[in-house]
Amino acid sequence: MAVKHLVENVRDIALVGHRAAGKTSLADALLFEAHAVPRMGNVDDGTSVSDTDDEEHKHHFTIDTHVLHADHEGKHLNILDAPGYPDFIGAAIEALSAVETAVVVISAVNGIEVNTRRMFAEADRRGLSRAIVINKIDAEKVDLPALVQSIQTTFGKACVMFNVPDTVGPDFKKVHSVLHPEGPVPATCPVDAAAMRSQLLDAVVEADDTLMEKYLTEGNISDRELDDAVPIALSTGTLIPIFCTSAKKDVGVKELLDSLSRYG
């Protein structure tokens, strides 16, 4: 039987973190953006593609790990939506054994919680590539600079922003790339995008001595060199990118999907 997907084109990803961070909503949004489903599922009304069990519909949280599939930009993504409720931590830990990349989802409102730390540590122990998604950027009273600082203090300097939001709260409508800036970031952005880019470049070049030497001597590196270096930095752990999303509003999800496909 012919192999449908070459190994180098397969991305095995687990969405992990504490309950109510929005992992299942993010999974639904990723499937929708990849055109794997005709409409985006919703946890609240019981139409989520991931939560299929009656108990999951009743309680509005994931009990078992669900495996979802999508194709995007020539890559095949196997997305494992793992439970975040502490009672079902075993299923989430098992999910990490089947993937190369752990995407740790954090609520912008609740910040770092018990299972955030646990799943991040488990992914680190297994040597997985890691990424962080700050979800619910559109919520009220989000202090993004404080949350990013908390993430870096808790998980290390390798955690750097891959994109930044135009604003936080209900008016959140767009993310701006830090890796490949396309024009000025609006003044309503709550973080210093230039400072975030400096941190990102430092994290990327740290994985490649030759690239680091060029960056230190010339002060810049090309977009092509950056793109080639990102997967290496992810696999060696010098880079843990932070993405901003509102899964339920489907903002920032396309950019996350693009990055998981391209750099995974």
mmCIF file of C-alpha atoms in Angstrom:
data_model
loop_
_atom_site.group_PDB
_atom_site.id
_atom_site.type_symbol
_atom_site.label_atom_id
_atom_site.label_comp_id
_atom_site.label_asym_id
_atom_site.label_seq_id
_atom_site.Cartn_x
_atom_site.Cartn_y
_atom_site.Cartn_z
ATOM 1 C CA MET A 1 0.000 0.000 0.000
ATOM 2 C CA ALA A 2 1.367 3.424 -0.923
ATOM 3 C CA VAL A 3 2.444 5.729 1.873
ATOM 4 C CA LYS A 4 0.158 8.742 1.817
ATOM 5 C CA HIS A 5 2.392 11.061 3.821
ATOM 6 C CA LEU A 6 6.181 11.130 3.893
ATOM 7 C CA VAL A 7 7.610 11.125 7.403
ATOM 8 C CA GLU A 8 9.190 14.551 6.945
ATOM 9 C CA ASN A 9 5.775 15.980 6.118
ATOM 10 C CA VAL A 10 4.015 14.671 9.236
ATOM 11 C CA ARG A 11 3.533 16.836 12.320
ATOM 12 C CA ASP A 12 2.540 15.064 15.548
ATOM 13 C CA ILE A 13 1.319 17.666 18.045
ATOM 14 C CA ALA A 14 -0.281 17.480 21.485
ATOM 15 C CA LEU A 15 -2.361 20.324 22.890
ATOM 16 C CA VAL A 16 -1.816 20.238 26.649
ATOM 17 C CA GLY A 17 -2.248 22.474 29.683
ATOM 18 C CA HIS A 18 -4.686 23.218 32.478
ATOM 19 C CA ARG A 19 -8.436 22.831 32.088
ATOM 20 C CA ALA A 20 -10.412 25.784 30.705
ATOM 21 C CA ALA A 21 -7.391 27.174 28.858
ATOM 22 C CA GLY A 22 -9.240 26.564 25.593
ATOM 23 C CA LYS A 23 -7.362 23.569 24.165
ATOM 24 C CA THR A 24 -10.413 21.960 22.606
ATOM 25 C CA SER A 25 -11.629 25.264 21.158
ATOM 26 C CA LEU A 26 -8.146 25.726 19.717
ATOM 27 C CA ALA A 27 -8.252 22.232 18.197
ATOM 28 C CA ASP A 28 -11.609 23.034 16.595
ATOM 29 C CA ALA A 29 -10.250 26.303 15.215
ATOM 30 C CA LEU A 30 -7.117 24.611 13.824
ATOM 31 C CA LEU A 31 -9.252 22.053 11.994
ATOM 32 C CA PHE A 32 -11.444 24.813 10.601
ATOM 33 C CA GLU A 33 -8.479 26.880 9.396
ATOM 34 C CA ALA A 34 -7.004 23.787 7.725
ATOM 35 C CA HIS A 35 -10.369 23.206 5.970
ATOM 36 C CA ALA A 36 -10.629 19.790 7.611
ATOM 37 C CA VAL A 37 -14.189 20.665 8.710
ATOM 38 C CA PRO A 38 -16.784 22.892 7.003
ATOM 39 C CA ARG A 39 -17.674 24.824 10.156
ATOM 40 C CA MET A 40 -15.925 25.482 13.437
ATOM 41 C CA GLY A 41 -17.109 23.366 16.339
ATOM 42 C CA ASN A 42 -18.084 24.864 19.661
ATOM 43 C CA VAL A 43 -17.549 23.312 23.082
ATOM 44 C CA ASP A 44 -20.417 25.243 24.653
ATOM 45 C CA ASP A 45 -23.107 24.048 22.251
ATOM 46 C CA GLY A 46 -21.785 20.481 22.015
ATOM 47 C CA THR A 47 -20.642 20.668 18.377
ATOM 48 C CA SER A 48 -16.924 20.340 19.045
ATOM 49 C CA VAL A 49 -15.186 17.878 16.722
ATOM 50 C CA SER A 50 -12.935 16.806 19.582
ATOM 51 C CA ASP A 51 -15.331 16.277 22.489
ATOM 52 C CA THR A 52 -17.513 13.380 21.358
ATOM 53 C CA ASP A 53 -18.415 11.672 24.624
ATOM 54 C CA ASP A 54 -21.769 12.414 26.308
ATOM 55 C CA GLU A 55 -19.995 13.201 29.576
ATOM 56 C CA GLU A 56 -17.703 15.631 27.760
ATOM 57 C CA HIS A 57 -20.722 17.375 26.274
ATOM 58 C CA LYS A 58 -22.370 17.498 29.682
ATOM 59 C CA HIS A 59 -19.396 18.896 31.599
ATOM 60 C CA HIS A 60 -17.799 20.925 28.770
ATOM 61 C CA PHE A 61 -14.317 19.542 29.325
ATOM 62 C CA THR A 62 -12.200 16.815 27.737
ATOM 63 C CA ILE A 63 -11.977 13.452 29.497
ATOM 64 C CA ASP A 64 -10.006 11.351 26.990
ATOM 65 C CA THR A 65 -7.307 12.343 24.540
ATOM 66 C CA HIS A 66 -8.782 12.735 21.055
ATOM 67 C CA VAL A 67 -6.736 12.369 17.871
ATOM 68 C CA LEU A 68 -7.613 14.782 15.067
ATOM 69 C CA HIS A 69 -6.190 15.070 11.570
ATOM 70 C CA ALA A 70 -5.666 17.923 9.131
ATOM 71 C CA ASP A 71 -3.639 18.721 6.021
ATOM 72 C CA HIS A 72 -2.109 22.157 5.550
ATOM 73 C CA GLU A 73 0.485 23.495 3.119
ATOM 74 C CA GLY A 74 1.610 20.014 2.134
ATOM 75 C CA LYS A 75 1.949 18.833 5.738
ATOM 76 C CA HIS A 76 -0.201 16.294 7.579
ATOM 77 C CA LEU A 77 -0.979 17.223 11.168
ATOM 78 C CA ASN A 78 -1.975 14.695 13.816
ATOM 79 C CA ILE A 79 -3.366 16.846 16.618
ATOM 80 C CA LEU A 80 -3.899 15.248 20.020
ATOM 81 C CA ASP A 81 -6.331 17.196 22.187
ATOM 82 C CA ALA A 82 -5.389 16.093 25.708
ATOM 83 C CA PRO A 83 -7.489 16.584 28.859
ATOM 84 C CA GLY A 84 -6.502 19.374 31.230
ATOM 85 C CA TYR A 85 -8.552 18.405 34.254
ATOM 86 C CA PRO A 86 -6.170 17.164 37.008
ATOM 87 C CA ASP A 87 -8.214 13.957 37.486
ATOM 88 C CA PHE A 88 -7.352 12.893 33.938
ATOM 89 C CA ILE A 89 -3.673 13.891 33.909
ATOM 90 C CA GLY A 90 -2.638 10.325 33.036
ATOM 91 C CA ALA A 91 -4.240 10.526 29.597
ATOM 92 C CA ALA A 92 -2.502 13.847 28.932
ATOM 93 C CA ILE A 93 0.900 12.466 29.913
ATOM 94 C CA GLU A 94 0.350 9.430 27.679
ATOM 95 C CA ALA A 95 -0.367 11.756 24.750
ATOM 96 C CA LEU A 96 3.132 13.200 25.010
ATOM 97 C CA SER A 97 4.606 9.776 24.257
ATOM 98 C CA ALA A 98 3.080 9.886 20.769
ATOM 99 C CA VAL A 99 4.246 13.319 19.580
ATOM 100 C CA GLU A 100 7.309 15.389 18.775
ATOM 101 C CA THR A 101 5.820 18.747 19.727
ATOM 102 C CA ALA A 102 3.905 19.802 22.825
ATOM 103 C CA VAL A 103 1.798 22.946 22.532
ATOM 104 C CA VAL A 104 1.136 24.204 26.051
ATOM 105 C CA VAL A 105 -2.037 26.294 26.086
ATOM 106 C CA ILE A 106 -2.346 28.997 28.756
ATOM 107 C CA SER A 107 -5.402 31.085 29.548
ATOM 108 C CA ALA A 108 -4.590 34.791 29.295
ATOM 109 C CA VAL A 109 -6.968 35.305 32.205
ATOM 110 C CA ASN A 110 -5.833 32.566 34.589
ATOM 111 C CA GLY A 111 -2.149 32.485 33.667
ATOM 112 C CA ILE A 112 0.172 29.655 34.686
ATOM 113 C CA GLU A 113 -1.677 26.923 36.597
ATOM 114 C CA VAL A 114 -0.851 23.538 38.102
ATOM 115 C CA ASN A 115 -1.196 21.491 34.924
ATOM 116 C CA THR A 116 0.592 24.176 32.925
ATOM 117 C CA ARG A 117 3.714 23.486 34.960
ATOM 118 C CA ARG A 118 3.188 19.736 35.021
ATOM 119 C CA MET A 119 2.759 19.319 31.273
ATOM 120 C CA PHE A 120 5.581 21.702 30.438
ATOM 121 C CA ALA A 121 7.902 19.721 32.722
ATOM 122 C CA GLU A 122 6.759 16.388 31.269
ATOM 123 C CA ALA A 123 7.381 17.630 27.718
ATOM 124 C CA ASP A 124 10.808 18.880 28.740
ATOM 125 C CA ARG A 125 11.659 15.545 30.367
ATOM 126 C CA ARG A 126 10.810 13.756 27.117
ATOM 127 C CA GLY A 127 12.951 16.116 25.049
ATOM 128 C CA LEU A 128 10.015 17.356 22.985
ATOM 129 C CA SER A 129 9.900 20.567 21.033
ATOM 130 C CA ARG A 130 7.625 22.961 22.893
ATOM 131 C CA ALA A 131 5.485 25.941 22.031
ATOM 132 C CA ILE A 132 3.226 28.071 24.196
ATOM 133 C CA VAL A 133 -0.132 29.498 23.170
ATOM 134 C CA ILE A 134 -1.609 32.326 25.199
ATOM 135 C CA ASN A 135 -5.292 31.879 24.453
ATOM 136 C CA LYS A 136 -8.252 34.125 25.304
ATOM 137 C CA ILE A 137 -6.317 37.298 24.478
ATOM 138 C CA ASP A 138 -9.737 38.838 23.810
ATOM 139 C CA ALA A 139 -10.803 38.536 27.477
ATOM 140 C CA GLU A 140 -11.205 41.498 29.790
ATOM 141 C CA LYS A 141 -8.372 42.656 32.060
ATOM 142 C CA VAL A 142 -5.554 40.742 30.348
ATOM 143 C CA ASP A 143 -2.101 41.855 31.522
ATOM 144 C CA LEU A 144 0.010 40.444 28.700
ATOM 145 C CA PRO A 145 3.395 41.934 29.709
ATOM 146 C CA ALA A 146 3.023 40.496 33.215
ATOM 147 C CA LEU A 147 2.002 37.089 31.854
ATOM 148 C CA VAL A 148 4.925 36.934 29.416
ATOM 149 C CA GLN A 149 7.290 37.894 32.228
ATOM 150 C CA SER A 150 5.766 35.170 34.395
ATOM 151 C CA ILE A 151 6.231 32.607 31.614
ATOM 152 C CA GLN A 152 9.877 33.552 31.143
ATOM 153 C CA THR A 153 10.524 33.523 34.890
ATOM 154 C CA THR A 154 8.866 30.127 35.306
ATOM 155 C CA PHE A 155 9.995 28.338 32.142
ATOM 156 C CA GLY A 156 13.129 30.206 31.064
ATOM 157 C CA LYS A 157 14.467 32.745 28.607
ATOM 158 C CA ALA A 158 13.893 30.391 25.665
ATOM 159 C CA CYS A 159 10.208 31.360 25.864
ATOM 160 C CA VAL A 160 9.905 34.291 23.453
ATOM 161 C CA MET A 161 7.042 35.814 21.526
ATOM 162 C CA PHE A 162 6.607 34.626 17.942
ATOM 163 C CA ASN A 163 3.820 37.101 17.330
ATOM 164 C CA VAL A 164 2.183 39.954 19.216
ATOM 165 C CA PRO A 165 -1.457 41.107 19.335
ATOM 166 C CA ASP A 166 -2.711 44.422 17.980
ATOM 167 C CA THR A 167 -4.341 44.872 21.392
ATOM 168 C CA VAL A 168 -5.836 42.820 24.224
ATOM 169 C CA GLY A 169 -9.476 42.560 25.234
ATOM 170 C CA PRO A 170 -12.612 42.475 23.073
ATOM 171 C CA ASP A 171 -10.984 44.623 20.350
ATOM 172 C CA PHE A 172 -8.307 41.989 19.624
ATOM 173 C CA LYS A 173 -8.502 41.361 15.883
ATOM 174 C CA LYS A 174 -5.033 40.511 14.574
ATOM 175 C CA VAL A 175 -1.556 39.259 15.422
ATOM 176 C CA HIS A 176 1.667 40.681 14.003
ATOM 177 C CA SER A 177 4.659 38.482 13.225
ATOM 178 C CA VAL A 178 7.775 39.058 15.292
ATOM 179 C CA LEU A 179 9.876 36.712 13.147
ATOM 180 C CA HIS A 180 8.999 38.423 9.851
ATOM 181 C CA PRO A 181 7.576 41.904 10.619
ATOM 182 C CA GLU A 182 5.350 43.385 7.938
ATOM 183 C CA GLY A 183 5.146 47.049 8.783
ATOM 184 C CA PRO A 184 4.665 48.930 12.030
ATOM 185 C CA VAL A 185 2.911 47.356 14.993
ATOM 186 C CA PRO A 186 0.040 49.542 16.264
ATOM 187 C CA ALA A 187 0.562 51.635 19.375
ATOM 188 C CA THR A 188 -2.232 49.663 21.047
ATOM 189 C CA CYS A 189 0.005 46.586 21.203
ATOM 190 C CA PRO A 190 0.675 46.012 24.932
ATOM 191 C CA VAL A 191 4.279 44.805 24.503
ATOM 192 C CA ASP A 192 7.416 46.217 22.896
ATOM 193 C CA ALA A 193 7.563 44.351 19.567
ATOM 194 C CA ALA A 194 11.151 45.455 18.878
ATOM 195 C CA ALA A 195 12.307 44.072 22.227
ATOM 196 C CA MET A 196 10.399 40.857 21.547
ATOM 197 C CA ARG A 197 12.143 40.488 18.184
ATOM 198 C CA SER A 198 15.543 40.928 19.806
ATOM 199 C CA GLN A 199 14.712 38.148 22.274
ATOM 200 C CA LEU A 200 13.474 35.924 19.447
ATOM 201 C CA LEU A 201 16.602 36.388 17.342
ATOM 202 C CA ASP A 202 18.809 35.623 20.350
ATOM 203 C CA ALA A 203 16.887 32.395 20.978
ATOM 204 C CA VAL A 204 17.064 31.292 17.330
ATOM 205 C CA VAL A 205 20.769 31.938 16.730
ATOM 206 C CA GLU A 206 21.767 30.321 20.033
ATOM 207 C CA ALA A 207 21.232 26.916 18.407
ATOM 208 C CA ASP A 208 23.747 27.592 15.605
ATOM 209 C CA ASP A 209 27.262 28.829 16.375
ATOM 210 C CA THR A 210 27.917 29.965 12.802
ATOM 211 C CA LEU A 211 24.679 31.895 12.640
ATOM 212 C CA MET A 212 25.309 33.405 16.063
ATOM 213 C CA GLU A 213 28.742 34.629 14.973
ATOM 214 C CA LYS A 214 27.245 36.228 11.860
ATOM 215 C CA TYR A 215 24.487 37.847 13.919
ATOM 216 C CA LEU A 216 26.980 39.247 16.426
ATOM 217 C CA THR A 217 29.366 40.565 13.784
ATOM 218 C CA GLU A 218 26.896 41.804 11.146
ATOM 219 C CA GLY A 219 23.936 42.593 13.371
ATOM 220 C CA ASN A 220 21.370 40.889 11.177
ATOM 221 C CA ILE A 221 20.498 37.651 9.409
ATOM 222 C CA SER A 222 18.307 36.967 6.396
ATOM 223 C CA ASP A 223 14.731 35.713 6.481
ATOM 224 C CA ARG A 224 15.861 32.493 4.783
ATOM 225 C CA GLU A 225 18.519 31.893 7.418
ATOM 226 C CA LEU A 226 15.961 32.525 10.155
ATOM 227 C CA ASP A 227 13.455 30.096 8.645
ATOM 228 C CA ASP A 228 16.125 27.409 8.305
ATOM 229 C CA ALA A 229 17.292 27.923 11.893
ATOM 230 C CA VAL A 230 13.897 27.920 13.635
ATOM 231 C CA PRO A 231 13.313 24.112 13.452
ATOM 232 C CA ILE A 232 16.817 23.512 14.829
ATOM 233 C CA ALA A 233 16.239 25.956 17.674
ATOM 234 C CA LEU A 234 12.909 24.284 18.438
ATOM 235 C CA SER A 235 14.406 20.798 18.523
ATOM 236 C CA THR A 236 17.372 21.823 20.681
ATOM 237 C CA GLY A 237 15.178 23.797 23.063
ATOM 238 C CA THR A 238 16.822 27.198 22.691
ATOM 239 C CA LEU A 239 13.503 28.454 21.279
ATOM 240 C CA ILE A 240 10.063 27.985 22.828
ATOM 241 C CA PRO A 241 7.811 30.275 20.771
ATOM 242 C CA ILE A 242 4.837 32.052 22.320
ATOM 243 C CA PHE A 243 1.755 32.587 20.150
ATOM 244 C CA CYS A 244 -1.284 34.756 20.873
ATOM 245 C CA THR A 245 -4.787 33.558 19.996
ATOM 246 C CA SER A 246 -8.473 33.824 20.598
ATOM 247 C CA ALA A 247 -9.570 30.329 19.611
ATOM 248 C CA LYS A 248 -13.300 31.021 19.834
ATOM 249 C CA LYS A 249 -12.987 34.130 17.658
ATOM 250 C CA ASP A 250 -10.526 32.345 15.336
ATOM 251 C CA VAL A 251 -7.913 35.089 15.661
ATOM 252 C CA GLY A 252 -4.230 34.152 15.529
ATOM 253 C CA VAL A 253 -5.122 30.519 14.760
ATOM 254 C CA LYS A 254 -4.120 30.629 11.070
ATOM 255 C CA GLU A 255 -0.713 32.006 12.061
ATOM 256 C CA LEU A 256 -0.274 29.231 14.625
ATOM 257 C CA LEU A 257 -1.274 26.612 12.067
ATOM 258 C CA ASP A 258 1.178 28.026 9.517
ATOM 259 C CA SER A 259 4.018 27.918 12.036
ATOM 260 C CA LEU A 260 3.276 24.386 13.249
ATOM 261 C CA SER A 261 3.214 23.195 9.629
ATOM 262 C CA ARG A 262 6.303 25.094 8.514
ATOM 263 C CA TYR A 263 8.623 24.714 11.488
ATOM 264 C CA GLY A 264 7.411 21.573 13.227
#
